[in-house]
């Protein structure tokens, strides 16, 4: 059912009334993406094409996967006994995704530089001038990477950012990564909480900028987290009203991913979403050096408003038993952070996004 809703590409088994079901290699294709039509042409011969109506015959050597991803649709066309079939993006992928190649592009130096940059605003307290400068600076960086960036403000002087790269195939399905930009207001602080999370987002966005994403990849930079999850609650409510929460297949929140001495990352969610945390733990085992600890019972950060609304959300956060001793203090400075660790968290979250995108 999900496929029916999401399907932008329908490869329909076309059974003309006159032809009957014998000619089972003839398909109707509906696609608005010339790129994918080109891909499909490698495996088909065109029988008829008019406007968006395109009827093809599969070549003998068409990949088996093409058929594996077909499924019947109900409904019909006026003149045909029509059994539509849907094809997922997998068959259109000309090249396999080089997960490790992409993950290895993540740069520790870039993450570190961004943490230093964000920690050099006098404060990032939500609503302050410096918070706005930092937020605008992040928006500019994301725009220069090719993302479309929207501001969502809960107050004229306190805005969150939504940066998006629309999916080329299943563009209604969304994978979201978020982290808060505001700090508790200590001067020149908030390096771990949460310049680290925003810096990892910027680095993930850089690596993903030329990646051909199937689904829509969205980064949400929240504001007012420290004042009571204001920006994330506002955005979750807005998506709920627009009935867009159901399109989100996974949300990853990063809050404090820079201080660590144990190699442990916590994967925090609510019990009903434990399987998502387990899945992330598997990703971590395969693509990172991190040890994972699953904590069930989300509290105190931007994942909460999404979990409360039934969205699968996992927070990646440093080992809370050995958390930053400068938590919410003026000494939360960039020189105390472990950038190898932050880069490992970036590897985990980038791998998760890429794998979700190709599910
Ligand atoms: Zn925080």
Short mmCIF file of C-alpha atoms and ligand atoms in Angstrom, two decimals:
data_model
loop_
_atom_site.label_atom_id
_atom_site.label_comp_id
_atom_site.label_asym_id
_atom_site.label_seq_id
_atom_site.Cartn_x
_atom_site.Cartn_y
_atom_site.Cartn_z
CA UNK A 1 0.00 0.00 0.00
CA UNK A 2 2.86 2.25 0.87
CA UNK A 3 4.26 1.75 -2.60
CA UNK A 4 0.98 2.73 -4.15
CA UNK A 5 1.01 5.99 -2.33
CA UNK A 6 4.62 6.72 -2.97
CA UNK A 7 4.85 5.53 -6.49
CA UNK A 8 6.03 8.15 -8.92
CA UNK A 9 7.09 5.46 -11.26
CA UNK A 10 4.57 2.94 -12.28
CA UNK A 11 5.54 0.23 -14.59
CA UNK A 12 2.21 -1.19 -15.49
CA UNK A 13 1.65 -4.62 -16.86
CA UNK A 14 -0.45 -3.79 -19.80
CA UNK A 15 -2.99 -6.36 -20.79
CA UNK A 16 -4.94 -5.09 -23.76
CA UNK A 17 -8.42 -6.58 -23.94
CA UNK A 18 -7.76 -7.82 -27.40
CA UNK A 19 -4.28 -9.06 -26.70
CA UNK A 20 -5.30 -10.84 -23.54
CA UNK A 21 -2.85 -11.88 -20.90
CA UNK A 22 -0.57 -13.76 -23.27
CA UNK A 23 1.62 -10.83 -24.10
CA UNK A 24 3.03 -10.57 -20.63
CA UNK A 25 6.15 -8.69 -21.55
CA UNK A 26 4.33 -5.53 -22.50
CA UNK A 27 4.22 -2.81 -19.90
CA UNK A 28 2.90 0.66 -19.54
CA UNK A 29 5.27 3.13 -18.00
CA UNK A 30 4.27 6.37 -16.41
CA UNK A 31 7.20 8.51 -15.52
CA UNK A 32 7.83 12.20 -15.38
CA UNK A 33 11.56 11.82 -14.97
CA UNK A 34 13.42 11.73 -18.28
CA UNK A 35 16.48 10.49 -16.45
CA UNK A 36 14.70 7.33 -15.38
CA UNK A 37 13.08 6.83 -18.73
CA UNK A 38 16.60 6.81 -20.15
CA UNK A 39 17.65 4.22 -17.59
CA UNK A 40 14.72 2.02 -18.40
CA UNK A 41 15.44 2.20 -22.11
CA UNK A 42 18.42 -0.06 -21.57
CA UNK A 43 16.02 -2.85 -20.76
CA UNK A 44 13.04 -2.13 -22.97
CA UNK A 45 11.91 -1.56 -26.53
CA UNK A 46 9.40 1.19 -27.05
CA UNK A 47 6.18 0.02 -28.68
CA UNK A 48 4.24 3.22 -28.38
CA UNK A 49 4.84 6.62 -26.89
CA UNK A 50 2.49 9.54 -26.74
CA UNK A 51 2.82 12.23 -24.11
CA UNK A 52 3.13 10.49 -20.83
CA UNK A 53 1.76 7.25 -22.15
CA UNK A 54 4.63 4.96 -22.93
CA UNK A 55 4.28 1.32 -23.74
CA UNK A 56 7.31 -0.88 -23.78
CA UNK A 57 8.32 -4.49 -24.16
CA UNK A 58 10.95 -5.89 -21.85
CA UNK A 59 14.07 -7.12 -23.52
CA UNK A 60 15.06 -10.72 -23.00
CA UNK A 61 18.05 -9.76 -20.89
CA UNK A 62 16.18 -7.31 -18.63
CA UNK A 63 17.37 -7.71 -15.05
CA UNK A 64 15.39 -10.06 -12.87
CA UNK A 65 15.17 -7.35 -10.23
CA UNK A 66 12.99 -5.40 -12.58
CA UNK A 67 10.29 -8.00 -12.19
CA UNK A 68 10.89 -8.63 -8.53
CA UNK A 69 9.85 -5.10 -7.79
CA UNK A 70 6.66 -5.20 -9.75
CA UNK A 71 3.38 -5.55 -8.01
CA UNK A 72 -0.23 -5.36 -9.13
CA UNK A 73 -2.23 -2.20 -8.77
CA UNK A 74 -5.97 -2.18 -8.66
CA UNK A 75 -8.00 0.00 -10.96
CA UNK A 76 -8.07 0.31 -14.69
CA UNK A 77 -7.91 2.32 -17.81
CA UNK A 78 -10.84 2.94 -20.08
CA UNK A 79 -9.84 0.75 -22.92
CA UNK A 80 -7.70 -1.83 -21.32
CA UNK A 81 -7.94 -4.54 -18.85
CA UNK A 82 -5.21 -2.91 -16.88
CA UNK A 83 -3.18 -4.56 -14.23
CA UNK A 84 -0.77 -1.89 -13.20
CA UNK A 85 2.51 -2.68 -11.60
CA UNK A 86 4.82 -0.57 -9.61
CA UNK A 87 8.51 -0.46 -9.78
CA UNK A 88 10.74 0.87 -7.04
CA UNK A 89 13.82 2.92 -7.51
CA UNK A 90 16.11 -0.07 -7.06
CA UNK A 91 15.88 -1.16 -10.63
CA UNK A 92 16.75 2.28 -11.86
CA UNK A 93 19.97 2.49 -9.94
CA UNK A 94 22.59 2.25 -12.60
CA UNK A 95 25.48 2.06 -10.19
CA UNK A 96 25.54 0.50 -6.76
CA UNK A 97 25.96 3.04 -3.99
CA UNK A 98 29.52 3.24 -2.70
CA UNK A 99 28.59 3.53 0.98
CA UNK A 100 32.10 3.35 2.32
CA UNK A 101 33.44 5.72 -0.30
CA UNK A 102 30.89 8.34 0.70
CA UNK A 103 31.37 7.79 4.41
CA UNK A 104 35.12 8.09 4.04
CA UNK A 105 34.65 11.56 2.60
CA UNK A 106 33.60 12.84 6.02
CA UNK A 107 36.33 15.10 7.31
CA UNK A 108 37.29 15.42 10.95
CA UNK A 109 38.95 18.75 10.16
CA UNK A 110 35.75 20.16 8.70
CA UNK A 111 33.72 19.12 11.73
CA UNK A 112 36.30 20.63 14.03
CA UNK A 113 36.43 23.90 12.08
CA UNK A 114 32.65 24.24 12.20
CA UNK A 115 32.59 23.59 15.95
CA UNK A 116 35.20 26.33 16.45
CA UNK A 117 33.29 28.67 14.18
CA UNK A 118 29.99 28.14 16.01
CA UNK A 119 31.64 28.40 19.42
CA UNK A 120 33.07 31.78 18.56
CA UNK A 121 29.74 33.52 18.59
CA UNK A 122 29.52 35.31 21.90
CA UNK A 123 26.36 33.35 22.66
CA UNK A 124 23.88 31.28 20.70
CA UNK A 125 21.07 31.86 23.19
CA UNK A 126 17.83 31.69 21.19
CA UNK A 127 16.58 35.14 20.26
CA UNK A 128 19.92 36.89 20.70
CA UNK A 129 21.56 38.79 17.85
CA UNK A 130 24.46 36.37 17.87
CA UNK A 131 22.13 33.40 17.65
CA UNK A 132 20.60 34.96 14.54
CA UNK A 133 24.03 35.53 13.05
CA UNK A 134 24.96 31.91 13.66
CA UNK A 135 21.64 30.67 12.24
CA UNK A 136 21.99 32.86 9.15
CA UNK A 137 25.55 31.65 8.74
CA UNK A 138 24.45 28.02 8.79
CA UNK A 139 21.66 28.81 6.30
CA UNK A 140 24.19 30.36 3.95
CA UNK A 141 26.49 27.38 4.17
CA UNK A 142 23.65 24.97 3.40
CA UNK A 143 22.47 27.13 0.51
CA UNK A 144 25.94 27.25 -0.96
CA UNK A 145 25.95 23.44 -0.92
CA UNK A 146 22.82 23.51 -3.08
CA UNK A 147 20.13 22.88 -0.49
CA UNK A 148 16.92 24.85 -0.46
CA UNK A 149 16.69 26.47 2.94
CA UNK A 150 13.55 27.72 4.67
CA UNK A 151 13.34 29.57 7.93
CA UNK A 152 10.69 28.71 10.45
CA UNK A 153 10.51 31.29 13.20
CA UNK A 154 8.66 30.96 16.47
CA UNK A 155 9.62 34.53 17.21
CA UNK A 156 10.90 37.12 14.72
CA UNK A 157 14.30 36.75 16.29
CA UNK A 158 14.40 33.00 16.83
CA UNK A 159 14.31 30.83 13.76
CA UNK A 160 14.91 27.21 12.92
CA UNK A 161 16.06 26.08 9.48
CA UNK A 162 14.78 23.41 7.14
CA UNK A 163 17.28 22.50 4.43
CA UNK A 164 16.25 20.01 1.83
CA UNK A 165 17.45 18.10 -1.18
CA UNK A 166 14.44 16.69 -2.98
CA UNK A 167 14.52 13.01 -3.82
CA UNK A 168 14.81 12.10 -7.48
CA UNK A 169 12.48 9.13 -7.26
CA UNK A 170 10.56 8.70 -4.03
CA UNK A 171 10.57 12.38 -3.30
CA UNK A 172 7.62 12.34 -0.94
CA UNK A 173 9.43 10.07 1.44
CA UNK A 174 11.64 11.98 3.84
CA UNK A 175 14.72 11.10 5.87
CA UNK A 176 15.46 13.83 8.39
CA UNK A 177 18.52 14.65 10.47
CA UNK A 178 18.34 17.37 13.08
CA UNK A 179 20.20 19.18 15.81
CA UNK A 180 19.74 22.39 17.77
CA UNK A 181 21.82 25.48 17.17
CA UNK A 182 20.98 27.43 20.31
CA UNK A 183 22.99 27.26 23.50
CA UNK A 184 22.12 27.92 27.13
CA UNK A 185 23.83 31.28 26.73
CA UNK A 186 27.19 30.90 28.40
CA UNK A 187 29.68 33.15 26.64
CA UNK A 188 31.64 31.58 23.80
CA UNK A 189 30.46 28.14 24.82
CA UNK A 190 28.03 25.44 23.71
CA UNK A 191 30.71 23.61 21.72
CA UNK A 192 29.49 20.16 22.64
CA UNK A 193 25.92 21.32 23.28
CA UNK A 194 25.27 21.58 20.42
CA UNK A 195 27.75 23.09 17.99
CA UNK A 196 28.88 19.46 17.65
CA UNK A 197 25.53 18.27 16.30
CA UNK A 198 25.14 21.19 13.87
CA UNK A 199 28.72 20.76 12.66
CA UNK A 200 28.14 17.09 11.91
CA UNK A 201 25.01 18.08 10.00
CA UNK A 202 27.00 20.57 7.93
CA UNK A 203 29.59 17.94 7.13
CA UNK A 204 26.96 15.34 6.23
CA UNK A 205 25.30 17.94 4.00
CA UNK A 206 28.61 18.60 2.27
CA UNK A 207 29.22 14.91 1.55
CA UNK A 208 25.65 14.41 0.35
CA UNK A 209 25.57 17.42 -1.93
CA UNK A 210 26.37 15.49 -5.11
CA UNK A 211 24.79 12.22 -4.03
CA UNK A 212 21.79 11.25 -6.14
CA UNK A 213 19.22 10.72 -3.38
CA UNK A 214 16.11 8.70 -4.11
CA UNK A 215 14.15 10.03 -1.17
CA UNK A 216 14.09 13.57 0.11
CA UNK A 217 16.89 14.30 2.54
CA UNK A 218 16.11 17.02 5.03
CA UNK A 219 18.19 18.72 7.68
CA UNK A 220 16.39 20.51 10.47
CA UNK A 221 18.41 22.97 12.53
CA UNK A 222 16.21 23.70 15.50
CA UNK A 223 16.23 26.74 17.71
CA UNK A 224 15.00 27.28 21.24
CA UNK A 225 15.75 23.70 22.28
CA UNK A 226 17.31 24.87 25.51
CA UNK A 227 14.21 26.96 26.28
CA UNK A 228 11.87 23.97 26.10
CA UNK A 229 12.13 22.29 22.67
CA UNK A 230 10.34 25.28 21.16
CA UNK A 231 11.51 25.11 17.54
CA UNK A 232 11.16 21.33 17.25
CA UNK A 233 7.71 21.35 18.83
CA UNK A 234 6.64 24.12 16.45
CA UNK A 235 7.91 22.22 13.42
CA UNK A 236 6.50 18.85 14.49
CA UNK A 237 3.12 20.50 15.06
CA UNK A 238 3.28 22.20 11.69
CA UNK A 239 4.05 18.91 9.91
CA UNK A 240 1.32 17.17 11.87
CA UNK A 241 -1.27 19.74 10.78
CA UNK A 242 -0.14 19.42 7.17
CA UNK A 243 -0.38 15.61 7.54
CA UNK A 244 3.26 15.27 6.54
CA UNK A 245 4.57 13.30 9.48
CA UNK A 246 3.66 9.99 7.90
CA UNK A 247 6.07 10.68 5.04
CA UNK A 248 9.05 10.64 7.38
CA UNK A 249 10.68 7.23 7.47
CA UNK A 250 13.33 8.12 10.03
CA UNK A 251 14.46 11.09 12.09
CA UNK A 252 17.91 11.20 13.64
CA UNK A 253 18.56 13.81 16.29
CA UNK A 254 22.05 14.81 17.34
CA UNK A 255 22.47 16.57 20.64
CA UNK A 256 25.96 16.53 22.18
CA UNK A 257 28.05 14.28 20.01
CA UNK A 258 31.47 15.74 20.75
CA UNK A 259 32.66 14.68 24.17
CA UNK A 260 33.63 11.12 24.82
CA UNK A 261 36.15 8.92 26.56
CA UNK A 262 34.42 5.55 26.26
CA UNK A 263 33.69 5.06 22.55
CA UNK A 264 30.03 4.62 23.41
CA UNK A 265 27.18 6.36 21.64
CA UNK A 266 23.71 6.19 23.09
CA UNK A 267 20.81 5.50 20.79
CA UNK A 268 17.83 6.94 22.56
CA UNK A 269 14.22 6.44 21.61
CA UNK A 270 10.92 5.30 23.09
CA UNK A 271 10.18 1.59 23.59
CA UNK A 272 7.80 1.37 20.63
CA UNK A 273 10.64 2.41 18.30
CA UNK A 274 13.28 0.13 19.74
CA UNK A 275 13.67 -1.71 16.44
CA UNK A 276 14.92 1.53 14.85
CA UNK A 277 17.55 1.93 17.55
CA UNK A 278 18.53 -1.72 17.05
CA UNK A 279 18.83 -1.09 13.35
CA UNK A 280 21.09 1.91 14.02
CA UNK A 281 23.19 -0.25 16.33
CA UNK A 282 23.68 -2.67 13.44
CA UNK A 283 24.73 0.22 11.19
CA UNK A 284 27.21 1.39 13.83
CA UNK A 285 28.71 -2.09 14.10
CA UNK A 286 29.19 -2.29 10.36
CA UNK A 287 30.42 1.20 9.54
CA UNK A 288 31.98 2.66 12.70
CA UNK A 289 34.16 1.90 15.69
CA UNK A 290 31.43 3.01 18.07
CA UNK A 291 29.98 0.87 20.81
CA UNK A 292 26.28 1.42 21.17
CA UNK A 293 23.99 1.60 24.14
CA UNK A 294 20.25 1.67 23.54
CA UNK A 295 18.28 3.78 25.98
CA UNK A 296 14.55 3.53 25.92
CA UNK A 297 12.67 6.47 27.37
CA UNK A 298 13.35 9.64 25.43
CA UNK A 299 13.57 12.93 27.23
CA UNK A 300 15.03 16.39 27.11
CA UNK A 301 15.76 17.00 23.45
CA UNK A 302 14.26 17.59 20.03
CA UNK A 303 13.52 13.93 19.35
CA UNK A 304 10.69 14.07 21.93
CA UNK A 305 8.10 16.10 19.96
CA UNK A 306 8.54 13.78 16.98
CA UNK A 307 8.35 10.59 19.05
CA UNK A 308 5.24 11.92 20.76
CA UNK A 309 3.63 12.21 17.34
CA UNK A 310 4.52 8.67 16.32
CA UNK A 311 7.51 9.42 14.07
CA UNK A 312 10.35 6.89 14.23
CA UNK A 313 13.10 8.97 15.80
CA UNK A 314 16.44 8.05 17.30
CA UNK A 315 18.73 10.39 19.14
CA UNK A 316 22.47 9.90 18.95
CA UNK A 317 24.08 11.34 22.06
CA UNK A 318 27.37 10.88 23.87
CA UNK A 319 27.61 8.31 26.66
CA UNK A 320 25.55 10.04 29.31
CA UNK A 321 27.19 8.22 32.20
CA UNK A 322 30.44 9.87 31.15
CA UNK A 323 29.01 13.06 29.77
CA UNK A 324 30.88 16.29 29.27
CA UNK A 325 31.80 17.67 32.72
CA UNK A 326 31.25 21.14 31.26
CA UNK A 327 27.62 20.41 30.33
CA UNK A 328 25.74 23.75 30.24
CA UNK A 329 28.82 25.57 31.61
CA UNK A 330 31.11 28.24 30.28
CA UNK A 331 33.86 25.67 29.92
CA UNK A 332 31.94 23.81 27.16
CA UNK A 333 34.65 24.86 24.75
CA UNK A 334 35.81 23.26 21.50
CA UNK A 335 39.26 22.33 22.78
CA UNK A 336 37.73 19.80 25.18
CA UNK A 337 36.06 17.79 22.44
CA UNK A 338 36.96 14.47 20.88
CA UNK A 339 36.71 15.01 17.12
CA UNK A 340 37.48 11.40 16.24
CA UNK A 341 34.37 10.51 18.18
CA UNK A 342 32.23 13.21 16.53
CA UNK A 343 33.42 11.93 13.14
CA UNK A 344 32.42 8.38 14.08
CA UNK A 345 28.94 9.65 14.96
CA UNK A 346 28.87 11.39 11.58
CA UNK A 347 29.80 8.06 9.94
CA UNK A 348 26.98 6.31 11.74
CA UNK A 349 24.39 8.89 10.80
CA UNK A 350 25.53 9.25 7.20
CA UNK A 351 25.48 5.47 6.77
CA UNK A 352 21.98 5.36 8.25
CA UNK A 353 20.75 8.03 5.82
CA UNK A 354 22.30 6.29 2.81
CA UNK A 355 20.92 2.89 3.78
CA UNK A 356 17.44 4.29 4.41
CA UNK A 357 17.59 6.06 1.09
CA UNK A 358 18.21 2.77 -0.67
CA UNK A 359 15.74 0.61 1.21
ZN1 LIG B 1 21.45 20.29 23.83
#
